[in-house]
């Protein structure tokens, strides 16, 4: 697919709201700043489009072949290609917003020692490498026997209160796959919701369920119920009332009973505990007009 600037209309809508510094409801942003943010975002997307489209080629075919998605877009009077552009933009922006983000985990002394023990126990002896920084002095070794000695010492009983003197451990958010995925899922959901707020009446139902299909396409969930909007279940595993009451669907040529599943509720429950804030200033899509 060749990039077309006139297909970035939906991206511009989001860029004018979410690619600028957040403001209070009573504050005013000069329209020229909004236009600059929209141009910066669409220009960067234009540079990224070829790779993004290639990486998501198979997902694009799934998108085009999903009758529910296409019928819903038609019902909402939304252009399918413009919406696919928007999807690629949201996926890329949500990834950018959590690039290089450091997270901190508070551990008790006991938990921290146990974490060290587990790390040493699963260490590959052949590729052993240990770096320790004590104040300003850094010690490094590739001798696995040092690791064995350290592990032995850590497993001893120590005569102090384990629960006091908590320790903060830092790591890149990508090292915590679940938190990284949930954070991007939450931010993506917010971006889609902001777009729908501009194009659909707030009483319009089914938004979250629709968003769930795109979270599945973005690999932010592997739960196929998000894609199908139900729980496809073989008839032999269903109760009689389920067979009689619920409609049937075809999945890869096999007939299933479509057991109801509330995608919107499941999505809301999943992301509501996420406290990670997207670091949008890390992204090339962001326009820091306040600086």
Coordinates of C-alpha atoms in Angstrom, one line a residue:
X1 CA 0.0 0.0 0.0
X2 CA 1.3 3.4 -1.0
X3 CA 1.1 6.2 1.7
X4 CA -1.6 8.8 1.0
X5 CA -1.6 12.0 3.1
X6 CA -5.4 12.4 2.7
X7 CA -5.8 9.1 4.6
X8 CA -4.3 10.7 7.8
X9 CA -7.5 12.6 8.7
X10 CA -8.2 10.4 11.8
X11 CA -4.5 10.6 12.9
X12 CA -4.7 14.4 12.9
X13 CA -7.7 14.3 15.2
X14 CA -5.7 12.3 17.8
X15 CA -2.6 14.4 17.3
X16 CA -4.4 17.6 18.0
X17 CA -5.4 16.2 21.4
X18 CA -2.9 13.6 22.5
X19 CA 0.4 14.8 20.9
X20 CA 0.5 18.0 22.9
X21 CA 1.2 18.8 26.6
X22 CA -1.9 18.1 28.7
X23 CA -3.8 21.1 29.8
X24 CA -6.7 21.9 32.2
X25 CA -10.2 22.1 30.9
X26 CA -10.3 25.9 31.4
X27 CA -7.0 26.4 29.5
X28 CA -6.7 27.4 25.9
X29 CA -4.2 26.1 23.2
X30 CA -3.5 28.3 20.3
X31 CA -4.9 26.7 17.1
X32 CA -1.5 27.1 15.5
X33 CA 0.0 24.8 18.1
X34 CA -2.6 22.2 17.3
X35 CA -1.8 22.5 13.5
X36 CA 1.9 22.1 14.2
X37 CA 1.3 19.0 16.3
X38 CA -0.9 17.5 13.6
X39 CA 1.7 18.2 11.0
X40 CA 4.6 16.8 13.1
X41 CA 2.7 13.6 13.9
X42 CA 1.5 13.0 10.3
X43 CA 5.0 13.8 8.9
X44 CA 6.6 11.3 11.3
X45 CA 3.9 8.7 10.5
X46 CA 4.6 9.2 6.8
X47 CA 8.2 8.3 7.4
X48 CA 7.2 5.2 9.5
X49 CA 4.3 4.1 7.3
X50 CA 6.2 1.7 4.9
X51 CA 7.7 -0.3 7.8
X52 CA 4.5 -0.2 9.9
X53 CA 2.4 -1.4 7.0
X54 CA 4.8 -4.2 6.0
X55 CA 5.1 -5.4 9.7
X56 CA 1.3 -5.5 9.9
X57 CA 0.5 -6.9 6.4
X58 CA -1.1 -10.1 7.7
X59 CA -3.1 -8.2 10.3
X60 CA -4.3 -5.9 7.5
X61 CA -5.7 -8.9 5.7
X62 CA -7.5 -10.0 8.9
X63 CA -8.9 -6.5 9.3
X64 CA -10.3 -6.4 5.7
X65 CA -11.7 -9.9 6.0
X66 CA -13.5 -9.3 9.3
X67 CA -17.2 -8.7 8.4
X68 CA -18.1 -7.4 11.8
X69 CA -15.4 -4.7 11.7
X70 CA -16.3 -3.6 8.2
X71 CA -20.0 -3.5 8.9
X72 CA -19.4 -1.5 12.1
X73 CA -17.2 1.0 10.4
X74 CA -19.8 1.4 7.7
X75 CA -22.6 1.9 10.3
X76 CA -20.5 4.5 12.0
X77 CA -19.7 6.1 8.6
X78 CA -15.9 5.7 9.1
X79 CA -13.5 5.2 6.3
X80 CA -11.8 1.7 6.6
X81 CA -8.4 2.8 5.2
X82 CA -8.3 5.9 7.3
X83 CA -9.1 3.8 10.3
X84 CA -6.3 1.4 9.5
X85 CA -3.9 4.3 9.3
X86 CA -5.2 5.4 12.7
X87 CA -4.6 1.9 14.1
X88 CA -1.0 1.8 12.9
X89 CA -0.4 5.2 14.4
X90 CA -1.9 4.3 17.8
X91 CA 0.2 1.1 17.9
X92 CA 3.4 3.0 17.1
X93 CA 2.7 5.9 19.4
X94 CA 1.8 3.6 22.3
X95 CA 5.1 1.7 21.8
X96 CA 7.1 5.0 21.6
X97 CA 5.5 6.3 24.8
X98 CA 6.9 3.5 26.8
X99 CA 10.3 3.3 25.2
X100 CA 13.1 3.4 27.7
X101 CA 10.8 3.8 30.7
X102 CA 12.2 2.7 34.0
X103 CA 10.0 1.1 36.6
X104 CA 10.7 0.7 40.3
X105 CA 9.7 -2.2 42.5
X106 CA 9.8 -1.8 46.3
X107 CA 11.1 -5.0 48.0
X108 CA 11.7 -5.8 51.7
X109 CA 15.3 -6.9 52.5
X110 CA 14.1 -10.5 52.5
X111 CA 12.4 -10.2 49.1
X112 CA 15.5 -8.6 47.6
X113 CA 17.8 -11.3 48.9
X114 CA 15.4 -14.0 47.6
X115 CA 15.4 -12.2 44.2
X116 CA 19.2 -12.3 44.1
X117 CA 19.2 -16.0 45.0
X118 CA 16.7 -16.8 42.2
X119 CA 18.8 -14.9 39.7
X120 CA 22.0 -16.7 40.7
X121 CA 20.3 -20.1 40.7
X122 CA 19.1 -19.7 37.1
X123 CA 22.4 -18.2 35.8
X124 CA 24.0 -19.8 32.8
X125 CA 27.4 -20.8 34.1
X126 CA 29.1 -20.8 30.7
X127 CA 28.1 -17.2 30.1
X128 CA 28.4 -16.0 33.7
X129 CA 29.0 -12.3 34.2
X130 CA 28.6 -10.4 37.5
X131 CA 28.8 -6.7 37.9
X132 CA 28.6 -5.1 41.3
X133 CA 28.8 -1.4 42.1
X134 CA 29.7 -0.5 45.7
X135 CA 29.3 3.2 46.0
X136 CA 31.6 4.5 43.3
X137 CA 33.6 1.3 42.9
X138 CA 32.5 -1.2 40.2
X139 CA 33.6 -4.8 40.5
X140 CA 33.2 -7.2 37.5
X141 CA 33.9 -10.9 37.1
X142 CA 33.2 -13.8 34.7
X143 CA 34.3 -16.4 37.2
X144 CA 31.3 -18.6 37.9
X145 CA 32.8 -19.8 41.3
X146 CA 32.3 -16.2 42.6
X147 CA 28.6 -16.7 41.8
X148 CA 28.5 -20.0 43.6
X149 CA 30.2 -18.5 46.7
X150 CA 27.8 -15.6 46.7
X151 CA 24.8 -17.9 46.4
X152 CA 26.0 -20.0 49.3
X153 CA 26.5 -16.9 51.5
X154 CA 23.1 -15.5 50.6
X155 CA 21.3 -18.7 51.6
X156 CA 22.6 -18.4 55.2
X157 CA 20.4 -17.2 58.0
X158 CA 21.2 -13.6 58.9
X159 CA 20.6 -12.1 62.4
X160 CA 18.7 -9.0 61.5
X161 CA 15.1 -8.0 60.8
X162 CA 14.2 -9.0 57.3
X163 CA 11.2 -6.8 56.9
X164 CA 12.9 -3.4 57.6
X165 CA 15.0 -1.2 55.3
X166 CA 13.1 -1.7 52.1
X167 CA 15.0 -1.7 48.8
X168 CA 14.0 -0.2 45.5
X169 CA 14.9 -2.2 42.4
X170 CA 14.8 -0.5 39.0
X171 CA 14.5 -2.1 35.5
X172 CA 13.4 -1.3 32.0
X173 CA 9.6 -1.7 31.7
X174 CA 10.2 -4.1 28.7
X175 CA 11.7 -6.6 31.2
X176 CA 8.3 -6.9 32.8
X177 CA 6.2 -8.1 29.8
X178 CA 2.9 -8.1 31.6
X179 CA 3.2 -4.5 32.9
X180 CA 4.6 -3.3 29.6
X181 CA 1.8 -4.9 27.6
X182 CA -0.9 -3.7 29.9
X183 CA 0.5 -0.1 29.9
X184 CA 0.4 0.0 26.1
X185 CA -3.1 -1.6 26.1
X186 CA -4.4 1.1 28.4
X187 CA -2.9 4.0 26.5
X188 CA -4.1 2.5 23.2
X189 CA -7.6 2.2 24.6
X190 CA -7.5 5.8 25.7
X191 CA -6.4 7.0 22.2
X192 CA -9.2 5.0 20.5
X193 CA -11.7 6.3 23.0
X194 CA -10.6 9.9 22.4
X195 CA -11.1 9.4 18.7
X196 CA -14.6 7.9 19.1
X197 CA -15.5 10.8 21.4
X198 CA -15.1 13.1 18.4
X199 CA -16.9 10.9 15.9
X200 CA -19.6 9.0 17.8
X201 CA -22.3 10.0 20.2
X202 CA -21.4 9.1 23.8
X203 CA -24.5 6.9 24.0
X204 CA -23.2 4.7 21.2
X205 CA -22.6 1.2 22.6
X206 CA -20.0 -1.3 21.6
X207 CA -17.0 0.9 21.6
X208 CA -14.8 -1.1 24.0
X209 CA -15.8 -4.4 22.3
X210 CA -14.8 -2.9 19.0
X211 CA -11.5 -1.5 20.4
X212 CA -10.8 -5.0 21.7
X213 CA -10.5 -6.4 18.2
X214 CA -7.7 -3.9 17.4
X215 CA -5.9 -4.6 20.7
X216 CA -5.9 -8.2 19.5
X217 CA -4.5 -7.2 16.1
X218 CA -1.8 -5.2 17.8
X219 CA -0.8 -8.3 19.8
X220 CA -1.6 -6.5 23.1
X221 CA -3.8 -9.5 24.0
X222 CA -3.8 -13.1 22.9
X223 CA -7.3 -13.7 24.2
X224 CA -9.2 -14.7 21.1
X225 CA -12.5 -13.7 22.8
X226 CA -11.4 -10.1 22.1
X227 CA -11.3 -10.8 18.4
X228 CA -14.5 -12.8 18.1
X229 CA -16.5 -10.8 20.7
X230 CA -17.6 -14.1 22.3
X231 CA -16.1 -17.4 23.5
X232 CA -16.3 -19.8 20.6
X233 CA -17.0 -23.2 22.1
X234 CA -17.5 -26.6 20.4
X235 CA -21.0 -27.9 20.7
X236 CA -19.9 -31.0 22.6
X237 CA -18.7 -28.8 25.5
X238 CA -21.8 -26.7 25.7
X239 CA -24.9 -27.1 27.8
X240 CA -28.2 -27.8 26.1
X241 CA -29.6 -24.3 26.8
X242 CA -26.4 -22.7 25.4
X243 CA -26.9 -24.7 22.2
X244 CA -30.5 -23.6 21.9
X245 CA -30.0 -20.0 23.0
X246 CA -26.8 -18.8 21.4
X247 CA -26.0 -18.3 17.8
X248 CA -23.3 -20.3 15.9
X249 CA -20.2 -19.0 14.3
X250 CA -17.6 -20.4 11.9
X251 CA -14.0 -20.3 12.9
X252 CA -11.6 -21.6 10.3
X253 CA -14.3 -23.9 8.8
X254 CA -15.4 -25.3 12.1
X255 CA -18.8 -24.5 13.7
X256 CA -18.8 -23.2 17.3
X257 CA -21.4 -22.0 19.7
X258 CA -20.8 -18.3 20.4
X259 CA -20.9 -18.1 24.2
X260 CA -21.4 -14.4 25.3
X261 CA -18.3 -12.6 26.6
X262 CA -18.3 -9.0 27.8
X263 CA -15.1 -7.7 26.1
X264 CA -15.7 -4.1 27.4
X265 CA -15.9 -5.2 31.1
X266 CA -13.0 -7.6 30.8
X267 CA -10.9 -4.8 29.2
X268 CA -11.9 -2.3 31.8
X269 CA -11.1 -4.7 34.7
X270 CA -7.7 -5.5 33.1
X271 CA -6.4 -2.0 32.7
X272 CA -8.0 -0.2 35.7
X273 CA -5.2 -1.3 38.0
X274 CA -2.4 -0.1 35.7
X275 CA -0.8 3.1 37.1
X276 CA 1.9 3.5 34.5
X277 CA 1.9 6.9 32.8
X278 CA 2.8 7.1 29.1
X279 CA 6.0 9.1 28.7
X280 CA 4.7 10.8 25.5
X281 CA 7.7 13.2 25.5
X282 CA 9.8 10.2 24.5
X283 CA 8.0 9.9 21.2
X284 CA 8.7 11.6 17.9
X285 CA 5.0 12.0 17.6
X286 CA 4.9 14.5 20.5
X287 CA 5.1 18.2 20.0
X288 CA 6.5 20.0 23.1
X289 CA 5.0 23.4 22.3
X290 CA 5.3 24.5 25.9
X291 CA 9.1 24.4 25.8

